PDB file of C-alpha atoms in Angstrom:
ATOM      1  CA  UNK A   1      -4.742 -12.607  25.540  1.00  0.00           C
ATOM      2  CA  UNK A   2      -1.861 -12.981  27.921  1.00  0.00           C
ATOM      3  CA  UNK A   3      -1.375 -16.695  29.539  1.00  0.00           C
ATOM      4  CA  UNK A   4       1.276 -15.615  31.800  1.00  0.00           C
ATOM      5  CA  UNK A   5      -1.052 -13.731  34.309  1.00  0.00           C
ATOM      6  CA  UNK A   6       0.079 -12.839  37.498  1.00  0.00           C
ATOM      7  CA  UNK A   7      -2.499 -13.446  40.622  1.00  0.00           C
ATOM      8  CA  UNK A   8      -3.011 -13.843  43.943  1.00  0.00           C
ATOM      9  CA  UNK A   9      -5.042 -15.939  46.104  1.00  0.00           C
ATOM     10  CA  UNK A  10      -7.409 -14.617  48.477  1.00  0.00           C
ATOM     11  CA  UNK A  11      -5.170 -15.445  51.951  1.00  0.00           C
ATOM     12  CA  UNK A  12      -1.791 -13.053  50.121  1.00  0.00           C
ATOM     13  CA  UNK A  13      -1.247  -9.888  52.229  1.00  0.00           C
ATOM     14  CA  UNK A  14      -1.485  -6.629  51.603  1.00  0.00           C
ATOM     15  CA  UNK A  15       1.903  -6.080  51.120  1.00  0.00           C
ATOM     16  CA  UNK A  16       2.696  -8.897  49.298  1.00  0.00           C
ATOM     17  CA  UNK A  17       0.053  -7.656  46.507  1.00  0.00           C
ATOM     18  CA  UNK A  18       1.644  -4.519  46.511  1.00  0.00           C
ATOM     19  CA  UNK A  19       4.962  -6.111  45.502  1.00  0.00           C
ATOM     20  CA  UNK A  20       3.337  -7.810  42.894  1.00  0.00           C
ATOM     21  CA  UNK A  21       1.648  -5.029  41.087  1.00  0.00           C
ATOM     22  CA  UNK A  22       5.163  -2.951  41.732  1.00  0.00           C
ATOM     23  CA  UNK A  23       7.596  -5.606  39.907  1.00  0.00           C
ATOM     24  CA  UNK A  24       5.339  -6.805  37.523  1.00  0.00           C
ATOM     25  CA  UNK A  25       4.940  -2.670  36.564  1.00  0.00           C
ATOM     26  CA  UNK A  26       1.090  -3.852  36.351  1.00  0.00           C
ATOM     27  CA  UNK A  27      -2.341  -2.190  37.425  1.00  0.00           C
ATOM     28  CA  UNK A  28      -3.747  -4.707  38.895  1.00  0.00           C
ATOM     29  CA  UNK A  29      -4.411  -8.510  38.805  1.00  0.00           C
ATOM     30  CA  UNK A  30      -6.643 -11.475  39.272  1.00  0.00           C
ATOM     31  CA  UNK A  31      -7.864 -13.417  42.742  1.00  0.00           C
ATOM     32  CA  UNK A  32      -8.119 -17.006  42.252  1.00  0.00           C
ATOM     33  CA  UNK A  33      -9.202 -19.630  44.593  1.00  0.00           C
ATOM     34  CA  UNK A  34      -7.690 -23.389  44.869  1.00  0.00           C
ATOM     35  CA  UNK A  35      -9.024 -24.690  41.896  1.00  0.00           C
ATOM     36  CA  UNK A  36      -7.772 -21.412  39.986  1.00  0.00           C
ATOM     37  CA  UNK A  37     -11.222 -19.809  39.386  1.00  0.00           C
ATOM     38  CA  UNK A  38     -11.324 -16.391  39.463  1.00  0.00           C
ATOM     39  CA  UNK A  39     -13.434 -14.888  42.674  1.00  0.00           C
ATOM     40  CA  UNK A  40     -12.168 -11.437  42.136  1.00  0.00           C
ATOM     41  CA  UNK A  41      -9.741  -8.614  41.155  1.00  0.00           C
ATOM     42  CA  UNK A  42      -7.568  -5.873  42.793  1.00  0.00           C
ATOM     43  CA  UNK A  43      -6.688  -3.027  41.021  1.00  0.00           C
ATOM     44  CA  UNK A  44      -4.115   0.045  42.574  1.00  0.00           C
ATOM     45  CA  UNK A  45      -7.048   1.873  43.093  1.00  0.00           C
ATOM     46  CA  UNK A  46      -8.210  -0.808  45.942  1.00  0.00           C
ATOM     47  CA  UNK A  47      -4.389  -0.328  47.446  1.00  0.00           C
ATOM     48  CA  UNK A  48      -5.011   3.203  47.134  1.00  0.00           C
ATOM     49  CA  UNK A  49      -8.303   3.802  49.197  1.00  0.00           C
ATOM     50  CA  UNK A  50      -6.460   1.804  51.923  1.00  0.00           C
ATOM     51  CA  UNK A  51      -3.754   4.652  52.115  1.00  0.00           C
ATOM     52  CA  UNK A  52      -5.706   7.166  51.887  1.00  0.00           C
ATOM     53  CA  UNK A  53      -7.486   6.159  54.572  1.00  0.00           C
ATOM     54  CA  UNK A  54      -4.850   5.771  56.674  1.00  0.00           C
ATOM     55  CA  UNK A  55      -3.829   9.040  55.796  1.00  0.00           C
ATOM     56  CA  UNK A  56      -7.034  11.150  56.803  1.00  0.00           C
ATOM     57  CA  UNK A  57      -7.207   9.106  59.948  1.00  0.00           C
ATOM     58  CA  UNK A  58      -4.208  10.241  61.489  1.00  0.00           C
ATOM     59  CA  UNK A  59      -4.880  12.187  64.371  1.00  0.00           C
ATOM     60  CA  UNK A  60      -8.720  12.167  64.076  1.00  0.00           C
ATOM     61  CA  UNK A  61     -10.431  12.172  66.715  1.00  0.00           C
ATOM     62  CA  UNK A  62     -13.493   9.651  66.957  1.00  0.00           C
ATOM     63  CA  UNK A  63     -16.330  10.708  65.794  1.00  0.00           C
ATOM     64  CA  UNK A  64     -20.269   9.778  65.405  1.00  0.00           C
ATOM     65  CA  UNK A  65     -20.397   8.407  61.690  1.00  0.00           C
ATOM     66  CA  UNK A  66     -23.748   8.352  60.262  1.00  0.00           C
ATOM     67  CA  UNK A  67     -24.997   5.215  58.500  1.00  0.00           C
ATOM     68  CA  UNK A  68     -23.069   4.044  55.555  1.00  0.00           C
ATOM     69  CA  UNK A  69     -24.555   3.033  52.051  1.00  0.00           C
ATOM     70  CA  UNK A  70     -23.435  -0.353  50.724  1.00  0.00           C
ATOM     71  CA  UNK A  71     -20.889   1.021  47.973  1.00  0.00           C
ATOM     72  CA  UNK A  72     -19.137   3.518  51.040  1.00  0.00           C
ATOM     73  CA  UNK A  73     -19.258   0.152  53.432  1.00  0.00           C
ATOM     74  CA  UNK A  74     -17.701  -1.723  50.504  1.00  0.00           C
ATOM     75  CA  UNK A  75     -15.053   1.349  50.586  1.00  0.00           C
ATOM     76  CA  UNK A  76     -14.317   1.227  54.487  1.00  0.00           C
ATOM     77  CA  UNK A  77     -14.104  -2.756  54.509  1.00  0.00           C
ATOM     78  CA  UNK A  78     -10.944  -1.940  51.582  1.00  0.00           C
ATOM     79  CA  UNK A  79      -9.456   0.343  53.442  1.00  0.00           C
ATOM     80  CA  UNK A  80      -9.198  -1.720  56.272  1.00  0.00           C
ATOM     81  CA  UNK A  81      -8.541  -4.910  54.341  1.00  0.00           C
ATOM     82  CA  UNK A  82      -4.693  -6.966  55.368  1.00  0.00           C
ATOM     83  CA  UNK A  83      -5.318  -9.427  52.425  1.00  0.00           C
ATOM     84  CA  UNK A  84      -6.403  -9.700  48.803  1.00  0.00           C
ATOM     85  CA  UNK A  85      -9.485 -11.639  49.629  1.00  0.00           C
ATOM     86  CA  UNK A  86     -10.640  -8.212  51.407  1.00  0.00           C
ATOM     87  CA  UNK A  87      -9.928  -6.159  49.447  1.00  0.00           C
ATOM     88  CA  UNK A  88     -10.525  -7.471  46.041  1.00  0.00           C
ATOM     89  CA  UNK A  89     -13.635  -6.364  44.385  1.00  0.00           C
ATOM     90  CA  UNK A  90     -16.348  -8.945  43.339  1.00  0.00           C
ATOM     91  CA  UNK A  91     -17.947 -10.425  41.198  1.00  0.00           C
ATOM     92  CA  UNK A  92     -15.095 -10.352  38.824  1.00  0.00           C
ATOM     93  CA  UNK A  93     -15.950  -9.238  35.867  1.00  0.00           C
ATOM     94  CA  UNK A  94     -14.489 -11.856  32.952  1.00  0.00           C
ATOM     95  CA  UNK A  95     -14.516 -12.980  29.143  1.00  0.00           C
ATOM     96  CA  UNK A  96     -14.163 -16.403  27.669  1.00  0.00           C
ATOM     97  CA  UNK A  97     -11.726 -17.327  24.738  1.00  0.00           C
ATOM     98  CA  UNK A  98     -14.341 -17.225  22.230  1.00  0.00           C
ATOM     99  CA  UNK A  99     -15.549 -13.782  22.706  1.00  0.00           C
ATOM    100  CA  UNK A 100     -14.979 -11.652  20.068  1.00  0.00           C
ATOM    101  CA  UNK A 101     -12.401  -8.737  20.483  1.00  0.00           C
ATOM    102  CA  UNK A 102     -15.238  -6.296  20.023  1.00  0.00           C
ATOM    103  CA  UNK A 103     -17.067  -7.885  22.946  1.00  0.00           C
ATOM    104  CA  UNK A 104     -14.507  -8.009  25.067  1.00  0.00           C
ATOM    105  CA  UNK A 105     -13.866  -4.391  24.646  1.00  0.00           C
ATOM    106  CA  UNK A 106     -17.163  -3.013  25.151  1.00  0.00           C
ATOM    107  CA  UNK A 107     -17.702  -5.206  28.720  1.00  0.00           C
ATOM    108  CA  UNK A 108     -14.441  -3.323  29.480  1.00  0.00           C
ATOM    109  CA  UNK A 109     -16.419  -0.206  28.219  1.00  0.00           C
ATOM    110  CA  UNK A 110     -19.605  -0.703  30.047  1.00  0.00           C
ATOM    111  CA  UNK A 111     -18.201  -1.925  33.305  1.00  0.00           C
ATOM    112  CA  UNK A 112     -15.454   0.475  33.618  1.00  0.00           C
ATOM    113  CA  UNK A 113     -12.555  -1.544  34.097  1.00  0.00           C
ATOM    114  CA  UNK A 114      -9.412  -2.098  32.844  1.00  0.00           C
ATOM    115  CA  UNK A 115      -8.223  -5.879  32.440  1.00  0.00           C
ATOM    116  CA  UNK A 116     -10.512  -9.043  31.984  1.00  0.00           C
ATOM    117  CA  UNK A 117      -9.890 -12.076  33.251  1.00  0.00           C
ATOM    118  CA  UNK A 118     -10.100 -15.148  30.971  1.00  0.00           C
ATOM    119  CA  UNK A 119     -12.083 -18.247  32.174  1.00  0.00           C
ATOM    120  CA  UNK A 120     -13.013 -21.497  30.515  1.00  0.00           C
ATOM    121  CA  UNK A 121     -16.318 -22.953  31.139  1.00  0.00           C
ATOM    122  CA  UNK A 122     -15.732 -24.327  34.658  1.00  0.00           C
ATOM    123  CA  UNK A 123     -14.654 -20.379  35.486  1.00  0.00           C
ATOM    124  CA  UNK A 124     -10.988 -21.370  35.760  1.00  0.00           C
ATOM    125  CA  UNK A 125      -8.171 -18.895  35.035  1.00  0.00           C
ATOM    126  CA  UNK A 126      -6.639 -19.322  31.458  1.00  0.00           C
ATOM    127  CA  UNK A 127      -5.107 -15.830  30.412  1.00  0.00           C
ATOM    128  CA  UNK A 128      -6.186 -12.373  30.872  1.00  0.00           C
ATOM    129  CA  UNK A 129      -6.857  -9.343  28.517  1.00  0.00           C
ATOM    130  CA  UNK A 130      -5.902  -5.507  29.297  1.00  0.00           C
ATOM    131  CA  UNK A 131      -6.463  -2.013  27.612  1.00  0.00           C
ATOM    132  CA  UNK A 132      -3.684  -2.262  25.893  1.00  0.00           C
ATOM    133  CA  UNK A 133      -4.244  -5.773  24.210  1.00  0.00           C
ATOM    134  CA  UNK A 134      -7.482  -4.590  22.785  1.00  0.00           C
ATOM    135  CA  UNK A 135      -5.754  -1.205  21.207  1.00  0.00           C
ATOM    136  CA  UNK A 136      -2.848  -3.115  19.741  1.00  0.00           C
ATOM    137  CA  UNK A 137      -5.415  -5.232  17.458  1.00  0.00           C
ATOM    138  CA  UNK A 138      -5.588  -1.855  15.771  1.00  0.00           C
ATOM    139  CA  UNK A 139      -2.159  -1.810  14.687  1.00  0.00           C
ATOM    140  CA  UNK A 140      -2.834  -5.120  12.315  1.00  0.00           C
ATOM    141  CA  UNK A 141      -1.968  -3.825   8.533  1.00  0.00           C
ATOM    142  CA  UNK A 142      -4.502  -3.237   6.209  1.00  0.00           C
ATOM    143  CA  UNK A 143      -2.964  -6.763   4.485  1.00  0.00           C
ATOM    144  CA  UNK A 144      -3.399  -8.763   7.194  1.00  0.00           C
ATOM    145  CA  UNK A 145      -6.888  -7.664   8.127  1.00  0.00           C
ATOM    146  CA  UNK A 146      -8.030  -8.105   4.514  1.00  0.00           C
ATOM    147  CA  UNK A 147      -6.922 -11.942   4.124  1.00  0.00           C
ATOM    148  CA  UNK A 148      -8.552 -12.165   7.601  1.00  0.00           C
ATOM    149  CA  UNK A 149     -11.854 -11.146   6.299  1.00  0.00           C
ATOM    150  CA  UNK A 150     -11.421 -12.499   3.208  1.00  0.00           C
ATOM    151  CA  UNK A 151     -11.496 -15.728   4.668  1.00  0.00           C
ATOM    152  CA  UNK A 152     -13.787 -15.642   7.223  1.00  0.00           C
ATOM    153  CA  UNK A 153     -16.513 -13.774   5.252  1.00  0.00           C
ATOM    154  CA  UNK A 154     -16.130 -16.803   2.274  1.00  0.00           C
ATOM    155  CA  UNK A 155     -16.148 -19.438   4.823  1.00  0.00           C
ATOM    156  CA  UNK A 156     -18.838 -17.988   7.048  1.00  0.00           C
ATOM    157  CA  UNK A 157     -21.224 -17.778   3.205  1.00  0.00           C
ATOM    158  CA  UNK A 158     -19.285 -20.881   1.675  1.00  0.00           C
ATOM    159  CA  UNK A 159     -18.571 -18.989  -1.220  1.00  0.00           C
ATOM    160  CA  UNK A 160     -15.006 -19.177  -3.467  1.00  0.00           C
ATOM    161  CA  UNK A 161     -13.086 -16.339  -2.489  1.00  0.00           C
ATOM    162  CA  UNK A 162     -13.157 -14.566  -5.914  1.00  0.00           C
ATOM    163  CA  UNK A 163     -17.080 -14.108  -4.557  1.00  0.00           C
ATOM    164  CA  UNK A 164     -16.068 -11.454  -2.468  1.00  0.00           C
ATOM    165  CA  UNK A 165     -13.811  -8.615  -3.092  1.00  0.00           C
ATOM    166  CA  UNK A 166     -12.485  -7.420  -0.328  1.00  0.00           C
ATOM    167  CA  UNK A 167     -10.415  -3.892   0.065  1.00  0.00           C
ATOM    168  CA  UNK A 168      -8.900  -2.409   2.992  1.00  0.00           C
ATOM    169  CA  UNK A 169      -8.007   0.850   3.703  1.00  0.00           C
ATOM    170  CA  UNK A 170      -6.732   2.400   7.576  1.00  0.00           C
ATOM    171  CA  UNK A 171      -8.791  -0.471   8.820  1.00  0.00           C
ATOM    172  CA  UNK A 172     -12.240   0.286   7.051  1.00  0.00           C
ATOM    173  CA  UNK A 173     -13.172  -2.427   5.010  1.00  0.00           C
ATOM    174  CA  UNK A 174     -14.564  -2.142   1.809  1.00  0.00           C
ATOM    175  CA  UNK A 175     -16.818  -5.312   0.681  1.00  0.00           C
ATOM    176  CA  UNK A 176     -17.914  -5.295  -3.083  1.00  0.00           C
ATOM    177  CA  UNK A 177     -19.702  -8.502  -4.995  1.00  0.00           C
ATOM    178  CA  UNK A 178     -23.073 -10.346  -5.911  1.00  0.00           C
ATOM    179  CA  UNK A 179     -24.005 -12.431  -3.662  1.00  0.00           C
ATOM    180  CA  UNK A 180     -27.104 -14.917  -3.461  1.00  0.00           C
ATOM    181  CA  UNK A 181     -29.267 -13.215  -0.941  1.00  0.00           C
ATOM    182  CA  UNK A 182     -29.836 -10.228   0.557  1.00  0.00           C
ATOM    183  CA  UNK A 183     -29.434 -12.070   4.058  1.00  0.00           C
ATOM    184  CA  UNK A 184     -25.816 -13.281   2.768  1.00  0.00           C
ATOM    185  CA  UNK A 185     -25.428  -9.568   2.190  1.00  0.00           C
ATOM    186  CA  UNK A 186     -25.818  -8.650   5.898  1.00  0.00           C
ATOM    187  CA  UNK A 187     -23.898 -11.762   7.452  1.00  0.00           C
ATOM    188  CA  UNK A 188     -20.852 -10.880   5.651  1.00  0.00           C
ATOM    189  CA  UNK A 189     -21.008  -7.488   6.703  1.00  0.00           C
ATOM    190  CA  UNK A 190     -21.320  -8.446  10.650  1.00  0.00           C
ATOM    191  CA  UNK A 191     -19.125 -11.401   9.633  1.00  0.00           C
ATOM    192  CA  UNK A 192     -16.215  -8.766   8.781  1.00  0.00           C
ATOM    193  CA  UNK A 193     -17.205  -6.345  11.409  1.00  0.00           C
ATOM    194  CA  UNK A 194     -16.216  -8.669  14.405  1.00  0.00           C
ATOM    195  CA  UNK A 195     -12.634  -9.391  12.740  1.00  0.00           C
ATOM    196  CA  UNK A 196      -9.916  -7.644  14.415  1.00  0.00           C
ATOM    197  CA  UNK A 197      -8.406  -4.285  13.630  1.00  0.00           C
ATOM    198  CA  UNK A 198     -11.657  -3.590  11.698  1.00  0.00           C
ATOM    199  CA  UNK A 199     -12.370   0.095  11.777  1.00  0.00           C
ATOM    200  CA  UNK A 200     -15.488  -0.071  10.151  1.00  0.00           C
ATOM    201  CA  UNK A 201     -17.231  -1.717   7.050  1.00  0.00           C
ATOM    202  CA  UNK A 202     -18.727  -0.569   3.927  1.00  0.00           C
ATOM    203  CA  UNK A 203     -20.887  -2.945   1.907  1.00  0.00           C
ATOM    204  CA  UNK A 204     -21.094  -2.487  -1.617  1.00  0.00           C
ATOM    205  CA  UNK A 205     -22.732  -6.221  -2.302  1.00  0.00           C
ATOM    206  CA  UNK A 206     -25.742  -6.581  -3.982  1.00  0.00           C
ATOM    207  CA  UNK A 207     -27.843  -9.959  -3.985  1.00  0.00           C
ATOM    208  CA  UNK A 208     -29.866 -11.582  -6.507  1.00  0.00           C
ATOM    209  CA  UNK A 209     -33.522 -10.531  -6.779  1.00  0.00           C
ATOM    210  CA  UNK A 210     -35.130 -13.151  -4.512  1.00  0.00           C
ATOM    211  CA  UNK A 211     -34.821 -13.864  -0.739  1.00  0.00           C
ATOM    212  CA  UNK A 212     -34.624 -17.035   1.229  1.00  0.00           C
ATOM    213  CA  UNK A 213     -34.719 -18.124   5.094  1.00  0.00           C
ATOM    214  CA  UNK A 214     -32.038 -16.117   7.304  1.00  0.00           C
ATOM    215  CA  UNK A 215     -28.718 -17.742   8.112  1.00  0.00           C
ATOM    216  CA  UNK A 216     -26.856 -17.019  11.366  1.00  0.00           C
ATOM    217  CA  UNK A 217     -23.136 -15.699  12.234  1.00  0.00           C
ATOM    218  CA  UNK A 218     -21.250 -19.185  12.613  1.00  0.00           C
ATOM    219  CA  UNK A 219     -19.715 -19.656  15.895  1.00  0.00           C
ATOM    220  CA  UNK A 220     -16.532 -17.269  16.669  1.00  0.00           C
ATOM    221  CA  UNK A 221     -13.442 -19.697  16.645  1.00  0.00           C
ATOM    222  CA  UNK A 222     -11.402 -17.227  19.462  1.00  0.00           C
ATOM    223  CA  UNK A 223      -9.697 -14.405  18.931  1.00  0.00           C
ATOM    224  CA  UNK A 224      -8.085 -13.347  22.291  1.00  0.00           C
TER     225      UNK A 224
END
């Protein structure tokens, strides 16, 4: 993640947030209260609808409007807004520092947007992740990503690291070794899934011919 992050707070005009986005070359940013926690986020497109509206206004004369949904009133209230508290959009949508960089790319996925906010547990503003930070954990070598599974797969089964053969190739991992159990088996393959740059994974592990309780995916250490 980025710690630097540009924001406003909810009183900055229009204007004013403008400038921001314009000499920071950014698409949007973060709306933070007094005590720094995030109530919301702006994006050009919010700027946008305001303009436009302007726009089609000009020289129209008043007309009967019929009754607006919520989403078109939430539109109208933008394009009128003079400051960021108005025309941010809300709830925020966010991600802590311990989500995984696979999380944090599919709530980007599923909510449509394009930057995430990052909040510590009292919902404060610590950093913030864009597009463009999630594609550039793809450009990791195939090196770096194997020591990184390497390691977290033998620490996450505490197992030596000769356990575990790991092989990398254009990010798609390659795991090979006999392990203990069959549930060992499938933690070290979502172990090694969730590291970043991973592609995919291909298990070629094998277990010994008994199985035991189930063990869970230790707790991610933060990755943004």
């Amino acid at each position: 993640m980025t710690q630097q992050v540009v924001r406003a707070d909810g009183e900055m005009p229009f204007k004013q947030v403008a400038r921001l986005l314009s000499d920071n070359r950014i698409s949007g940013l973060p709306v933070v209260d007094a005590e720094e926690k995030v109530v919301g986020v702006i994006s050009e497109t919010d700027l946008l609808q305001r303009q436009a509206h302007q726009v089609e206004d000009r020289g129209r004369r008043p007309v009967r409007r019929p009754r607006l949904t919520r989403s078109a009133r939430t539109t109208a209230a933008k394009a009128r807004a003079m400051t960021a508290e108005h025309l941010m959009t809300r709830p925020a949508i966010t991600a802590t520092p311990e989500d995984y960089v696979t999380e944090a790319a599919r709530t980007m996925r599923e909510h449509r947007v394009e930057r995430l906010p990052i909040v510590d547990d009292k919902d404060r503003l610590v950093g913030i992740v864009t597009r463009g930070d999630l594609l550039r954990v793809f450009l990791r070598t195939d090196e770096e990503i194997r020591r990184d599974v390497t390691r977290r797969v033998t620490q996450g089964l505490d197992v030596p690291r000769y356990v575990v053969d790991v092989g990398v190739d254009a990010g798609v991992v390659t795991l090979r070794g006999l392990l203990e159990r069959r549930d060992d088996v499938e933690l070290a393959v979502r172990i090694a899934g969730h590291v970043d740059g991973v592609v995919a994974v291909t298990s070629r592990l094998t277990h010994r011919p008994h199985t035991a309780r189930p063990r869970s995916v230790p707790e991610a250490s933060g990755h943004m």
